[in-house]
Coordinates of C-alpha atoms in Angstrom, one line a residue:
M664 CA 36.0 -20.4 -6.3
A665 CA 35.3 -16.9 -4.9
N666 CA 37.3 -14.0 -6.2
Y667 CA 39.4 -12.3 -3.4
E668 CA 42.1 -9.7 -2.8
I669 CA 44.3 -9.6 0.2
V670 CA 44.3 -5.9 1.0
K671 CA 46.7 -6.1 3.9
K672 CA 48.6 -8.9 5.6
I673 CA 48.4 -8.3 9.3
A674 CA 50.0 -11.4 10.9
V675 CA 50.8 -15.1 10.6
I676 CA 49.7 -16.5 13.9
G677 CA 50.6 -20.1 13.3
G678 CA 52.0 -22.6 10.9
K679 CA 52.7 -26.2 10.3
P680 CA 55.5 -28.0 8.5
D681 CA 53.2 -28.8 5.6
G682 CA 53.0 -25.1 4.7
V683 CA 49.5 -24.5 6.1
T684 CA 49.4 -21.1 8.0
K685 CA 46.9 -19.4 10.2
E686 CA 46.8 -15.8 9.2
I687 CA 45.0 -12.5 10.1
N688 CA 44.5 -10.5 7.0
I689 CA 42.2 -7.7 5.6
V690 CA 40.6 -9.4 2.7
K691 CA 38.1 -8.2 0.1
W692 CA 35.9 -11.0 -1.2
G693 CA 34.1 -10.3 -4.5
V694 CA 31.8 -7.3 -4.1
Y695 CA 31.9 -7.2 -0.3
D696 CA 33.7 -4.6 1.7
P697 CA 37.1 -5.5 3.0
A698 CA 37.0 -7.2 6.5
I699 CA 39.4 -8.7 8.9
Y700 CA 39.7 -12.5 8.4
I701 CA 41.2 -15.2 10.5
R702 CA 41.7 -18.3 8.5
R703 CA 44.1 -21.1 7.4
W704 CA 45.9 -20.7 4.1
Q705 CA 47.9 -23.2 2.1
G706 CA 49.7 -21.1 -0.4
D707 CA 47.0 -18.9 -2.0
I708 CA 44.2 -21.4 -1.2
A709 CA 42.0 -20.2 1.7
S710 CA 40.1 -22.6 4.0
K711 CA 37.0 -21.6 6.0
G712 CA 37.6 -18.8 8.5
I713 CA 35.9 -16.1 10.4
S714 CA 35.4 -12.5 9.4
L715 CA 35.3 -9.6 11.8
K716 CA 34.2 -6.0 11.4
R717 CA 36.5 -3.4 13.0
E718 CA 34.4 -3.1 16.1
E719 CA 34.3 -6.9 16.5
A720 CA 38.0 -7.2 16.1
Q721 CA 38.4 -4.4 18.8
K722 CA 36.1 -6.3 21.1
L723 CA 38.0 -9.6 20.5
L724 CA 41.3 -7.8 21.4
E725 CA 39.8 -6.4 24.6
C726 CA 38.5 -9.9 25.6
I727 CA 42.0 -11.4 24.9
E728 CA 43.7 -8.7 26.9
N729 CA 41.3 -9.2 29.8
H730 CA 41.8 -12.9 29.7
T731 CA 45.6 -12.8 29.5
G732 CA 46.1 -10.0 32.0
G733 CA 46.7 -7.4 29.2
G734 CA 49.7 -5.8 31.0
R735 CA 52.2 -7.7 28.9
S736 CA 51.7 -5.8 25.7
M737 CA 54.5 -4.8 23.4
R738 CA 54.3 -1.3 24.8
S739 CA 55.6 -2.6 28.1
K740 CA 58.6 -4.2 26.5
T741 CA 60.9 -1.3 25.9
L742 CA 64.3 -2.9 25.9
G743 CA 65.9 -4.9 23.1
I744 CA 68.5 -7.6 23.3
N745 CA 70.8 -8.5 20.4
V746 CA 71.7 -12.2 20.2
R747 CA 74.4 -13.3 17.7
V748 CA 73.7 -16.7 16.0
T749 CA 74.8 -18.4 12.8
P750 CA 72.3 -18.4 9.9
K751 CA 71.8 -22.1 10.5
E752 CA 71.0 -21.5 14.2
K753 CA 68.6 -18.7 13.3
Q754 CA 66.7 -21.0 10.9
K755 CA 66.5 -23.7 13.6
L756 CA 65.2 -21.2 16.2
L757 CA 62.6 -19.8 13.8
K758 CA 61.5 -23.3 12.9
N759 CA 61.2 -24.3 16.6
A760 CA 59.3 -21.0 17.4
G761 CA 57.0 -21.8 14.5
Y762 CA 56.2 -25.2 15.9
C763 CA 55.0 -23.5 19.0
T764 CA 53.2 -20.8 17.0
L765 CA 55.2 -18.1 18.7
S766 CA 57.3 -15.3 17.3
L767 CA 61.0 -15.7 17.7
S768 CA 61.1 -13.0 20.4
E769 CA 58.4 -14.6 22.4
Y770 CA 59.9 -18.1 22.0
L771 CA 63.3 -16.9 23.2
R772 CA 61.7 -14.8 26.0
R773 CA 59.8 -17.8 27.3
L774 CA 62.8 -20.1 27.1
G775 CA 65.1 -17.6 28.8
L776 CA 62.6 -17.0 31.6
G777 CA 62.2 -20.8 32.2
K778 CA 58.6 -20.9 31.1
D779 CA 57.0 -23.9 29.4
V780 CA 57.3 -23.9 25.6
E781 CA 55.1 -26.5 24.0
A782 CA 54.9 -27.5 20.3
T783 CA 51.5 -27.2 18.8
I784 CA 52.3 -30.3 16.8
Q785 CA 53.0 -33.5 18.7
E786 CA 56.4 -35.2 18.3
K787 CA 54.6 -38.4 17.1
E788 CA 52.7 -36.5 14.4
Y789 CA 55.9 -34.8 13.2
R790 CA 57.8 -38.2 13.1
V791 CA 55.0 -39.6 10.9
F792 CA 55.1 -36.4 8.7
R793 CA 58.9 -36.8 8.3
K794 CA 58.6 -40.5 7.4
L795 CA 55.9 -39.7 4.8
K796 CA 58.0 -36.9 3.3
Q797 CA 61.0 -39.2 3.1
L798 CA 58.9 -42.0 1.5
K799 CA 57.6 -39.5 -1.1
A800 CA 61.2 -38.5 -1.9
D801 CA 62.5 -42.1 -2.1
C802 CA 59.4 -43.6 -3.8
E803 CA 60.8 -43.8 -7.3
Q804 CA 64.0 -45.6 -6.3
L805 CA 62.2 -48.1 -4.0
E806 CA 60.8 -51.5 -4.9
A807 CA 57.2 -52.3 -4.0
G808 CA 58.1 -54.5 -1.0
E809 CA 60.2 -51.7 0.6
I810 CA 57.4 -49.2 0.0
A811 CA 54.9 -51.5 1.6
R812 CA 57.2 -52.1 4.6
R813 CA 57.6 -48.3 5.1
I814 CA 53.8 -47.8 4.8
N815 CA 53.3 -50.5 7.4
E816 CA 55.9 -48.8 9.7
I817 CA 54.0 -45.5 9.4
I818 CA 50.7 -47.2 10.1
Q819 CA 52.2 -48.8 13.3
E820 CA 53.5 -45.4 14.4
L821 CA 49.9 -44.0 14.0
R822 CA 48.4 -46.6 16.3

């Protein structure tokens, strides 16, 4: 496995319930100069990604701004709104924003303005994930027949 050092964490731009995140970081791989990398991570294990030199990252940013209209940058958002929630509510909001790969601010902004907010993981996939997670947790207490029944239920859900 290649030797690397994360020089600077720039942003987590997405994530899944299983802990896999999509991140933008400045990473130094072995003897190579640090570069901007966009890649998936699971803990400290990196999957394949793309590296960008500073000029390439700037060009990518310009392309994205041109494609999305550009005028909606953070610089144009000058007012803050404080919202009081319980710790449990905040965790649920953060979790829901994460499913949509949005920051909490952007998630609340879109909901408040009546815009569509769509989860990047489909409800069916998440149900299957929850069932697998529950099966893993219960596995030692279950008999073989019940384990087989639950596995068949999950297989049916996937069809």
